[in-house]
Coordinates of C-alpha atoms in Angstrom, one line a residue:
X1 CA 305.0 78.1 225.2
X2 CA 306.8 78.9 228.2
X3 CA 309.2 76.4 230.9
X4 CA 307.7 74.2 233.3
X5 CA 307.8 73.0 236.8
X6 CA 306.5 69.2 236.8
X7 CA 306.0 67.7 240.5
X8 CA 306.6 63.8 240.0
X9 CA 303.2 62.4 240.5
X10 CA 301.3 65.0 240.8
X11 CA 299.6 66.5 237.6
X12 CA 297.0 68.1 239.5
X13 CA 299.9 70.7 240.5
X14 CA 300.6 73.0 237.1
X15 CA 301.3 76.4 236.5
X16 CA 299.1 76.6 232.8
X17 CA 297.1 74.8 230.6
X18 CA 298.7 71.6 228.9
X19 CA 297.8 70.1 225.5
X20 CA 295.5 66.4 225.7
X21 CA 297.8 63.4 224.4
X22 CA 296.0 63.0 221.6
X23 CA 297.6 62.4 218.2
X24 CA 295.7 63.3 215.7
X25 CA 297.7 63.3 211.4
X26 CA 294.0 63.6 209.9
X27 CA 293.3 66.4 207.1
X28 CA 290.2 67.5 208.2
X29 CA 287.7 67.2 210.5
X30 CA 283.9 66.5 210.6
X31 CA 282.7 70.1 208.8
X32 CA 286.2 71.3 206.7
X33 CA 286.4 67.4 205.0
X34 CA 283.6 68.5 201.8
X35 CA 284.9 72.1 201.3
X36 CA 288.2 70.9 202.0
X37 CA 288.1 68.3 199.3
X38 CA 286.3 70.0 196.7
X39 CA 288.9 73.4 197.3
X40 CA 291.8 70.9 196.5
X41 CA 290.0 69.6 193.6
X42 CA 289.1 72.8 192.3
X43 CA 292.3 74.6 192.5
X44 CA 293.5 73.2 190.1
X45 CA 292.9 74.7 186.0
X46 CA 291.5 71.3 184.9
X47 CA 289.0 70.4 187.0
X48 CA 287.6 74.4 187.2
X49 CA 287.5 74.0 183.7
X50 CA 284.9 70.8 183.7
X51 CA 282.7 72.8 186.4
X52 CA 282.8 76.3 184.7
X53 CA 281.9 73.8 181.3
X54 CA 278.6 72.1 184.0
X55 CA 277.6 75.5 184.9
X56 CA 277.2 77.0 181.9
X57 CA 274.6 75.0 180.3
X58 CA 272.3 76.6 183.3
X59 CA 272.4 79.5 180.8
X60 CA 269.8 79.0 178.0
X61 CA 271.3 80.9 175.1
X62 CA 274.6 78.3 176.2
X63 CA 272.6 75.4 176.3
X64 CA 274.2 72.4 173.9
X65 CA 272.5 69.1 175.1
X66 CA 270.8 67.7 178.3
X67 CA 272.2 69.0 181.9
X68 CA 273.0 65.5 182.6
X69 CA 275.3 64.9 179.2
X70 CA 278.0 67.8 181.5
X71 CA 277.2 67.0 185.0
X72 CA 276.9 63.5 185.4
X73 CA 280.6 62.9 184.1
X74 CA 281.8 65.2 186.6
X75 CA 279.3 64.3 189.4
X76 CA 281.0 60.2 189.4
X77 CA 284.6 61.9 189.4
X78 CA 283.9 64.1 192.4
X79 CA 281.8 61.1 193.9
X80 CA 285.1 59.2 193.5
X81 CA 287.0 61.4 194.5
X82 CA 285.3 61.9 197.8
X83 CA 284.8 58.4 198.7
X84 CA 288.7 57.9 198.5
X85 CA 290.0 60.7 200.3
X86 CA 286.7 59.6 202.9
X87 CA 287.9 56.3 202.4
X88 CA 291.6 57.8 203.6
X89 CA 290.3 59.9 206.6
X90 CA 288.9 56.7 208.0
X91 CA 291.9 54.6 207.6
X92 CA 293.7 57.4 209.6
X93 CA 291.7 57.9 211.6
X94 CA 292.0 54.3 212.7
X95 CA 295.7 54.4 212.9
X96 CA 295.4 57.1 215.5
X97 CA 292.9 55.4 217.7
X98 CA 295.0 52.7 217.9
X99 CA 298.0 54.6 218.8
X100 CA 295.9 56.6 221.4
X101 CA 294.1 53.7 222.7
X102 CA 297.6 51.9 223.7
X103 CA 297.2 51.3 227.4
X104 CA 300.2 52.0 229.8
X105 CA 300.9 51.5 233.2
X106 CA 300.6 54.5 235.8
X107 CA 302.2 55.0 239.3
X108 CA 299.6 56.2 242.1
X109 CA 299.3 56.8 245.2
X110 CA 296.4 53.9 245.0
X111 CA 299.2 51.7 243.6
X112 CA 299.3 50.7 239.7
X113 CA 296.6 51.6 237.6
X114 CA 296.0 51.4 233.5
X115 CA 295.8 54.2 231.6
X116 CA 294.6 54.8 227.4
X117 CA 297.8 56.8 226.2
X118 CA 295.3 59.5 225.2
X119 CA 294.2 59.8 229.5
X120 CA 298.2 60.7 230.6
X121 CA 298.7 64.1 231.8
X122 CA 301.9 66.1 232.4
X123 CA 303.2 65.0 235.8
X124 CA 302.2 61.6 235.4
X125 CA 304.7 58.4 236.3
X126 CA 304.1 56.0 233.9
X127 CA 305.7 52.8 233.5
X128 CA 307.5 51.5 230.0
X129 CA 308.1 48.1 229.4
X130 CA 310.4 46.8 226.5
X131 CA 309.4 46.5 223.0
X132 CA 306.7 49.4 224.2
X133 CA 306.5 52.7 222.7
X134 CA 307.1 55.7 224.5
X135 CA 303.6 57.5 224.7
X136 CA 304.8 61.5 225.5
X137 CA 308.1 63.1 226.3
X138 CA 309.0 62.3 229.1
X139 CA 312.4 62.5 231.8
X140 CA 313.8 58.8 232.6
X141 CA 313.8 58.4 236.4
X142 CA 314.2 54.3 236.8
X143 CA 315.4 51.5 235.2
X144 CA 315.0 47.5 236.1
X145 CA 318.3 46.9 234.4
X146 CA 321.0 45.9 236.6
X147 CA 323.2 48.4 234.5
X148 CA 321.3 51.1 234.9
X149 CA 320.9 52.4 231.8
X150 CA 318.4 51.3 228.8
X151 CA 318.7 51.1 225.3
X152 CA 316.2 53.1 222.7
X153 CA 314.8 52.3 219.2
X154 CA 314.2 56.1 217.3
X155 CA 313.9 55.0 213.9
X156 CA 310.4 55.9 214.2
X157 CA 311.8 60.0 215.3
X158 CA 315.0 60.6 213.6
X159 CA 314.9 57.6 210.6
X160 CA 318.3 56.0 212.6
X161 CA 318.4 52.3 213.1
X162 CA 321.0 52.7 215.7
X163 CA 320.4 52.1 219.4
X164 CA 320.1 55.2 221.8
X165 CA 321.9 54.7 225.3
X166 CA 319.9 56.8 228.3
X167 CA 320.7 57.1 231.7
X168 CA 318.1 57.9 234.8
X169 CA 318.9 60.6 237.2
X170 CA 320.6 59.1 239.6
X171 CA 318.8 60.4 242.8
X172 CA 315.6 58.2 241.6
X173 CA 317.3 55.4 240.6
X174 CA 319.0 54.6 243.9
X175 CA 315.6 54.7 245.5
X176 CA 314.7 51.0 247.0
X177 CA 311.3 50.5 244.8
X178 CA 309.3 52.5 242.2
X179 CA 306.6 53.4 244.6
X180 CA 309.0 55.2 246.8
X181 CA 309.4 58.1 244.1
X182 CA 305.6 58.8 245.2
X183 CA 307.2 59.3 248.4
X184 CA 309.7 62.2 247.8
X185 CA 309.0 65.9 247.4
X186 CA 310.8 66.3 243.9
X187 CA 310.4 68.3 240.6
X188 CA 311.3 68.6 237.8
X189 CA 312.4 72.4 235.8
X190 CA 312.1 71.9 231.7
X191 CA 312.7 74.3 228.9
X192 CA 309.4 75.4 227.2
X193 CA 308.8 72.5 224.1
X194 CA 310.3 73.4 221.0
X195 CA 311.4 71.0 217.6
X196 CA 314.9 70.4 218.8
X197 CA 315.3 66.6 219.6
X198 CA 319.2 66.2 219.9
X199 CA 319.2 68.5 223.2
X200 CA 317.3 69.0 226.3
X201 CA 318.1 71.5 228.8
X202 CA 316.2 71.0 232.5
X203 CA 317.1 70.2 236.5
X204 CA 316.0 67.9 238.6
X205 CA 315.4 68.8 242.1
X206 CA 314.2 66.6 245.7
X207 CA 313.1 69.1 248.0
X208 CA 312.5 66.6 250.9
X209 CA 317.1 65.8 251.5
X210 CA 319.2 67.6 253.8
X211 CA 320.3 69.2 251.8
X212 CA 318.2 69.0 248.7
X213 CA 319.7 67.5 245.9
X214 CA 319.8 69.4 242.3
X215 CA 320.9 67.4 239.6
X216 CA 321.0 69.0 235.7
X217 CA 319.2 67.0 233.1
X218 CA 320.4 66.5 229.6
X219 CA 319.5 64.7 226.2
X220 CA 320.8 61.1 227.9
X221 CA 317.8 61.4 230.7
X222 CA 315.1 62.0 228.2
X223 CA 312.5 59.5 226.3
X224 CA 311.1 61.1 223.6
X225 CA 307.7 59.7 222.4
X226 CA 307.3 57.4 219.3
X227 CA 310.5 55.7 220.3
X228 CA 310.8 52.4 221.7
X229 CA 312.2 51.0 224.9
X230 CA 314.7 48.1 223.8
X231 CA 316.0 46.4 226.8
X232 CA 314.3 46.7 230.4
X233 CA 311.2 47.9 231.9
X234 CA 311.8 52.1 232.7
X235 CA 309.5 54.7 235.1
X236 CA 309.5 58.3 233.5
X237 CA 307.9 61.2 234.4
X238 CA 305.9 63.1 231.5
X239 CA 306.9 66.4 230.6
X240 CA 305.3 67.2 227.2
X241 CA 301.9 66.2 225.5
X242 CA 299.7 66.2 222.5
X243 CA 300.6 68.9 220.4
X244 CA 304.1 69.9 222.4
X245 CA 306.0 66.6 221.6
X246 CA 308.9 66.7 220.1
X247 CA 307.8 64.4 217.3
X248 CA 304.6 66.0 216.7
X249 CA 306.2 69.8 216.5
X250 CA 308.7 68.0 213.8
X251 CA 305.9 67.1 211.7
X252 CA 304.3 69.3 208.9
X253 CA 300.6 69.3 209.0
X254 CA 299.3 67.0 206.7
X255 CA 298.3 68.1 203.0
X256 CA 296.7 66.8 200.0
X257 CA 299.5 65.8 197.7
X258 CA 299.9 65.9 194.0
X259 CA 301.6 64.4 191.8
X260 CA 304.1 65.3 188.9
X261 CA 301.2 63.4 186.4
X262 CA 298.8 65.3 187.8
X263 CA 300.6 68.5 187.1
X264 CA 302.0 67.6 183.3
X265 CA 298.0 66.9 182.7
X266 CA 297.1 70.0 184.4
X267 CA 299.3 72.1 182.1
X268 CA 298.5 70.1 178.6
X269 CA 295.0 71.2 179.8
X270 CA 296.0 75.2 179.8
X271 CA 297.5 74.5 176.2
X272 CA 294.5 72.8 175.0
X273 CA 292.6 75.5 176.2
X274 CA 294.3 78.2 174.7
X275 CA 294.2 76.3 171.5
X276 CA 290.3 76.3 171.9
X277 CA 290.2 80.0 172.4
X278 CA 292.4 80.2 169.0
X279 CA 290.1 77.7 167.1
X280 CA 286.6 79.8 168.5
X281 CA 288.3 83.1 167.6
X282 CA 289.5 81.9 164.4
X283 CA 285.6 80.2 163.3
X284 CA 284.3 83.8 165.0
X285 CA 286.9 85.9 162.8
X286 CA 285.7 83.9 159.5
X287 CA 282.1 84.9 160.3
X288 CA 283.1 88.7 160.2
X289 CA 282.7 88.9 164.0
X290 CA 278.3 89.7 163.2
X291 CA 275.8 89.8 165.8
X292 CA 276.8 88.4 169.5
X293 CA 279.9 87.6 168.7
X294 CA 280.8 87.2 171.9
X295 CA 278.6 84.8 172.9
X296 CA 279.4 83.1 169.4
X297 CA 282.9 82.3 171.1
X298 CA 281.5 80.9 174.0
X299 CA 279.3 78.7 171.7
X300 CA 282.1 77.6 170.1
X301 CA 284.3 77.0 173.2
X302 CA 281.6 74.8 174.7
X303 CA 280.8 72.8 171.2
X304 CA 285.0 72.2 170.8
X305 CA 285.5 71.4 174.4
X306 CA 285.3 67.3 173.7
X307 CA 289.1 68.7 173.0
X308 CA 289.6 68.1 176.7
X309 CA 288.1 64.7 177.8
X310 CA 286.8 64.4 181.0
X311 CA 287.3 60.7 180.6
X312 CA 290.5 61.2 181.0
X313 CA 289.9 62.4 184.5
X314 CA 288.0 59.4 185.3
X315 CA 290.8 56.9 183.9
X316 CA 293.3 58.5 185.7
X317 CA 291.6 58.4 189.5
X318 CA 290.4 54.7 188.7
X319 CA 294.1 54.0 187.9
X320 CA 295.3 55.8 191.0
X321 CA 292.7 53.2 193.0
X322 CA 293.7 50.2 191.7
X323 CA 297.4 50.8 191.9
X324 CA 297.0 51.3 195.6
X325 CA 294.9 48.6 195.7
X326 CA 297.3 45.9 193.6
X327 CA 299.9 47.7 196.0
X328 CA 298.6 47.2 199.6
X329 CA 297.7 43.3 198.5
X330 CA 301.0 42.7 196.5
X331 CA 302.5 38.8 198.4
X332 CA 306.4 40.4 197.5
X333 CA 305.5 43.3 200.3
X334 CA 303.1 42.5 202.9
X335 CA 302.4 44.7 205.5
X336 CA 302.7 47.9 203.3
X337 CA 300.4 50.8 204.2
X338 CA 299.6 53.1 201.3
X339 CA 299.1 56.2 203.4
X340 CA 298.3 58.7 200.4
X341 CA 296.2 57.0 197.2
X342 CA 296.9 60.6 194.9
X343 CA 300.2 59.6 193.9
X344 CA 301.1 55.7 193.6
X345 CA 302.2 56.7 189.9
X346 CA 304.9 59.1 191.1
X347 CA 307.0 55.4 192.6
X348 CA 307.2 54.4 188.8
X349 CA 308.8 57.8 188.5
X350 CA 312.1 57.2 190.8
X351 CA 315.4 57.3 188.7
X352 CA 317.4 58.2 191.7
X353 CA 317.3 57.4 195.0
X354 CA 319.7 59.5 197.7
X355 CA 320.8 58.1 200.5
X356 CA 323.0 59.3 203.5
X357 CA 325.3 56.0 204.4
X358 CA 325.0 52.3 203.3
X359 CA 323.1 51.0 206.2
X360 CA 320.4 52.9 205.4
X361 CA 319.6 50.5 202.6
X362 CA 321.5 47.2 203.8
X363 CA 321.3 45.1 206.7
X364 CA 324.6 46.7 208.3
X365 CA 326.0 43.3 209.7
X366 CA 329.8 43.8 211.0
X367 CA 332.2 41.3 211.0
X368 CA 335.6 41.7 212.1
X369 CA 338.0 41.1 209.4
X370 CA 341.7 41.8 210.6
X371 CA 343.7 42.9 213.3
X372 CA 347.1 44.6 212.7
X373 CA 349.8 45.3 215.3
X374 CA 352.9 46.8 213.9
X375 CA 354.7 44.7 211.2
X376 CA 352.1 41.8 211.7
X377 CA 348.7 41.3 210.7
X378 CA 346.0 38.6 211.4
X379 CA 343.3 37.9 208.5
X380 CA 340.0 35.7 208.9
X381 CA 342.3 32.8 207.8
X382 CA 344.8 33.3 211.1
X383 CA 342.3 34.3 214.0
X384 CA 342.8 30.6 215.3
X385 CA 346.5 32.2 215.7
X386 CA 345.2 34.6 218.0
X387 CA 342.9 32.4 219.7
X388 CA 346.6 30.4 220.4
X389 CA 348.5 33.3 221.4
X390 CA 345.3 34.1 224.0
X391 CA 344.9 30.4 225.4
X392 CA 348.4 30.3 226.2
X393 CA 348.7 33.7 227.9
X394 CA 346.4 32.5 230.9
X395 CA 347.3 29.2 230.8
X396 CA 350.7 30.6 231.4
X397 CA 349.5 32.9 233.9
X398 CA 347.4 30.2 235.8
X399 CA 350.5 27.9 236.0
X400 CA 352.7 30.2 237.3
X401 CA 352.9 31.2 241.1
X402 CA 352.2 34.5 242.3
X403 CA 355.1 36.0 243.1
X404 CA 357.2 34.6 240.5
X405 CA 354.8 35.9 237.4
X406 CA 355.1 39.7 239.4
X407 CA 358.9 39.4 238.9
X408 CA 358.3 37.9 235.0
X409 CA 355.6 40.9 234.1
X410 CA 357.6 44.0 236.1
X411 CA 361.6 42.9 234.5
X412 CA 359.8 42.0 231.2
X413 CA 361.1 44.7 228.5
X414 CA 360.1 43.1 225.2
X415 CA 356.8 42.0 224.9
X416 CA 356.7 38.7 223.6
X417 CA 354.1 38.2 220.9
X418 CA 351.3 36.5 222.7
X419 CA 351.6 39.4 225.3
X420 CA 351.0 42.2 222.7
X421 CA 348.4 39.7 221.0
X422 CA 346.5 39.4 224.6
X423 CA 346.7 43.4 225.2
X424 CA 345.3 44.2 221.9
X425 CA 342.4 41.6 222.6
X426 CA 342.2 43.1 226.0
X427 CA 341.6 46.2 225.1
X428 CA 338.9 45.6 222.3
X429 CA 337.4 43.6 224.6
X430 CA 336.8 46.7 227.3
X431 CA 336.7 49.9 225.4
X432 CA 333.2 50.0 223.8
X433 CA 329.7 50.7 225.3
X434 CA 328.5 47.5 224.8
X435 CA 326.1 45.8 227.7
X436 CA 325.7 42.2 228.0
X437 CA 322.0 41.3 228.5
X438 CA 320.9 38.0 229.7
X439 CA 317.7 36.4 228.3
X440 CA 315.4 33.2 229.2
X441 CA 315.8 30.3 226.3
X442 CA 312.7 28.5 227.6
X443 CA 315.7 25.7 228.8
X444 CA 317.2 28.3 232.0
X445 CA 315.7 31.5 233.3
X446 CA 316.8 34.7 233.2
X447 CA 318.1 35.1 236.9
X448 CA 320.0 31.7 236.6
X449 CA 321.4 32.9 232.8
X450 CA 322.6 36.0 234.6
X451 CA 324.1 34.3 237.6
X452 CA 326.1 31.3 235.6
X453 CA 326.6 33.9 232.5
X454 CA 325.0 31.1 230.6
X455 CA 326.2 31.8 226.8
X456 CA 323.1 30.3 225.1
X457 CA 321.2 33.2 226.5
X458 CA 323.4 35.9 226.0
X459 CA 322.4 39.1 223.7
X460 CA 324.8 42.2 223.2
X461 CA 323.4 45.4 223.3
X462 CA 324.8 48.4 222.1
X463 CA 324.2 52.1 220.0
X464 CA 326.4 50.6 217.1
X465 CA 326.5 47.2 215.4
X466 CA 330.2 47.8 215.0
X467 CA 331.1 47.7 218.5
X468 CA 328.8 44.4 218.6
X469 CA 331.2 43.0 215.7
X470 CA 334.5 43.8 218.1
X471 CA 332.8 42.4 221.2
X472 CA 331.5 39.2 219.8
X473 CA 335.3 38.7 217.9
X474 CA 337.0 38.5 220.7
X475 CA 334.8 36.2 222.4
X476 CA 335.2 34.0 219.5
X477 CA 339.1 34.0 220.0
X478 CA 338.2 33.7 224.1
X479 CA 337.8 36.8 225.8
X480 CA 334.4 37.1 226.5
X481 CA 332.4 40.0 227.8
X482 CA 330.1 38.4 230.4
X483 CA 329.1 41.5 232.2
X484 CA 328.5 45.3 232.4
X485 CA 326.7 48.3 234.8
X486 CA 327.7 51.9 235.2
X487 CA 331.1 51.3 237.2
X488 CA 332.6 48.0 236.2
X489 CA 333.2 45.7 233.5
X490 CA 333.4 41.3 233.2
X491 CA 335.7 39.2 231.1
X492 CA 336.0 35.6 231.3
X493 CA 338.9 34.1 230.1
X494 CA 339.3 30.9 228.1
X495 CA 339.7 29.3 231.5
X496 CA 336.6 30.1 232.9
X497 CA 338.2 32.6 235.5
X498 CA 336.4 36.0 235.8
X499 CA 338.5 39.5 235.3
X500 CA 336.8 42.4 237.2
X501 CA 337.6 45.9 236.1
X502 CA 336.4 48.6 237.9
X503 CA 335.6 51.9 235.0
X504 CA 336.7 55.1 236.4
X505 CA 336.3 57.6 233.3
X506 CA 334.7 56.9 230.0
X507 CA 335.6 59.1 227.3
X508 CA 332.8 58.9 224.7
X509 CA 333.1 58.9 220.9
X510 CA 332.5 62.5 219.2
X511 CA 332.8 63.5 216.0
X512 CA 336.0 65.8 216.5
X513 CA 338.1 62.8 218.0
X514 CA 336.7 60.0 215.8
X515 CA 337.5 57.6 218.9
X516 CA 336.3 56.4 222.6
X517 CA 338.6 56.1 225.3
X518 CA 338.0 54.5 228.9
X519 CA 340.5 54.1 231.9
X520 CA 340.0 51.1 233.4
X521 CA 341.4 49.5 236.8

């Protein structure tokens, strides 16, 4: 793989070969599935023991019974064990057509047509609505948010429940309508694909400006596929397909998996068997090793061999079926896939189970429990304190006149309680990342919810559920966040008045700080 120039719109206009959008998580195809199978079921000691067993009654001097007593036993387990892993191959193979058959909106020069996610090419503009997955890689060029920014689910890519905040490049959003970016003379420069899907390194360039506008691209302009769009409807040019997505180079290749039972049986069976050759050299040894020996311990081998039942091998898969079975019908878990049917045994196995941070396994739901400024501190039992100390700060201000509450605030030296009460709130109340989205309630549509800030229909978005927790606090003691976009921020106080604060720098949280910062005016 090598970097890439993609022309916005124009797929017809590439410099190599690019992968279909096809995702495809089968084992095998058409002509590897029967070798394929019976390789994985013969690699293993204990079923090459049962065929070596089958094959040597074609042998007359070997002969001990009927063909049929050796290979009909071991004719139903292959049988079964073919129609399950078929019966596998099938229900993946479903999944994927499903997931390639998802149709999408496309940007043409013919206006917008529909498109099978399995049809979009590199250099395609494709539109995203929300709660829709992301069908390739692609660079985010427009947003309907009035923010201009949108929110992203990638617990499907990275396994993190956390919302991901990504911004357009700028030069396409501030174009009037989505068609205009058919329009322009622009393209965009990306690294060759590789696995890495924290960082992106590429430029964005509009040839058709005096002068022409270059603008670098990182990680925050980026949709990778399998995640999904959570707030807005978003235009995105696609840069990587099929096999080159980041998603798809992070997965292994899928493999027939066994399980730790399967093993421990496995091994027992090499003991068995070397007990058998013991037992056949032993009844040879008492016979003074005469005539064909040789073939005397093969004899015996083949006459002992009930040692190792083949039943055994037929218990086991019919108990793998029916566990899978019980477990995709089971009422306490609905909706569970069992996406391999070798090793449903190995989940009555877990004594441990490791896990990176508590929200991983609980719900994760903040709630604001105290505030503490200097030598006093505010528990769940005294917000309505707070909520005082904030009521009678604007009420205070919106009694006083103008020039008079100047003189108060400039000659003030000691903050009086409520004051240092109101900043902390303040400040809660503006330094986070948290976006205010406004939602029809069936009662008042979305423009009018917007336009009123009508609370009822109200959401909070944000990358963290703990700065949801701070936001919606301090609208329960009166400062409420009403609005957000890229360069200013709304609070309405208890008195219904609006405060507009203009951002000018946003410091964002990293992991060497441990804190956010933001200057406000």
């Amino acid at each position: 793989p090598r970097p890439r120039t993609v022309w916005l719109g124009h797929p017809e206009k590439r410099d190599q070969r690019y992968p279909r959008n096809v995702i495809n998580n089968q084992k095998y195809n058409f002509f590897t599935f029967l070798p394929g199978v019976l390789f994985n079921q013969f690699k293993y000691f204990f079923n090459l023991y049962f065929l070596l067993l089958a094959c040597s009654q074609f042998v007359v001097e070997m002969r001990l019974g009927a063909l049929y007593t050796y290979w009909v036993p071991l004719g139903f387990v292959l049988a079964v064990t073919v129609i399950r892993e078929a019966a596998e191959e099938i229900r993946c193979y479903m999944r994927d057509k499903e997931v390639n058959s998802q149709i999408y909106s496309k940007l043409t020069a013919r206006g917008t047509v529909k498109v099978k996610s399995s049809n979009i090419q590199v250099g395609d503009l494709i539109i995203v609505e929300k709660n829709q997955r992301v069908p390739a890689d692609m660079i985010f060029l427009r947003t309907s948010e009035k923010n201009g920014s949108c929110f992203l689910r990638t617990d499907q890519l990275d396994g993190e429940t956390d919302w991901k905040l990504r911004l357009p490049v700028t030069c396409t959003q501030r174009l009037p309508t989505a068609s205009d970016l058919l329009q322009i003379r622009s393209y965009v420069y990306a690294e060759e694909p590789n696995i890495d899907i924290h960082n992106f390194v590429g430029t964005f360039t509009r040839e058709d400006s005096d002068p022409p506008v270059n603008e670098s691209l990182s990680i925050e302009n980026t949709l990778w596929a399998s995640t999904v769009i959570a707030s807005g409807t978003v235009v995105g040019v696609v840069l990587y397909t099929g096999r080159e997505l980041r998603s798809v180079m992070n997965t292994s290749n899928p493999r027939s998996k066994i399980g730790l039972f399967d093993l421990e049986v496995n091994c027992l069976t090499k003991i068995l068997f070397g007990a058998l050759v013991v037992v056949s050299l032993v009844m040879v040894a008492l016979q003074h090793f005469a005539g064909r020996w040789y073939l005397q311990i093969i004899r015996f081998l083949l006459l002992f061999s009930n040692i190792i039942p083949i039943s055994l091998r037929v218990n086991l898969d019919m108990g793998k079926i029916v566990y899978s079975w019980v477990i995709r019908r089971d009422s306490k878990i609905p909706g569970t896939v069992v996406r391999s049917s070798t090793i449903p045994e190995q989940l009555g196995r877990i004594s441990y189970l490791l896990t990176d941070k508590t929200g991983t396994l609980t719900q994760n739901e903040m709630v604001f429990k105290r505030l503490h400024l200097g030598t006093v501190a505010y528990g769940l039992d005294s917000m309505d304190e707070v909520q005082s100390h904030i009521f009678s700060i604007y009420t205070q201000q919106s009694q006083d006149p103008p020039a008079v509450k100047g003189l108060t605030l400039a000659t003030k030296v000691r903050k009086t309680m409520s004051s240092r009460v109101h900043e902390a709130v303040k400040a809660i109340a503006l330094c986070h990342n948290v976006t205010p989205v406004y939602e029809s309630n069936g009662v008042t549509d979305q423009a009018e919810a917007e336009r009123h800030y009508e609370d009822s229909c109200r959401v909070y978005q944000a990358s963290s559920p703990d700065e949801v927790a701070l936001v919606q606090w301090t609208e329960s003691v009166g400062l409420t966040l009403v609005g957000r976009d890229q360069s200013s921020v709304q609070l309405r106080t208890p008195g219904g008045h609006i405060l507009n604060f203009t951002i000018l720098q946003i410091f964002p949280f990293t992991y060497e700080s441990k804190r956010m910062g933001i200057i406000v005016r």
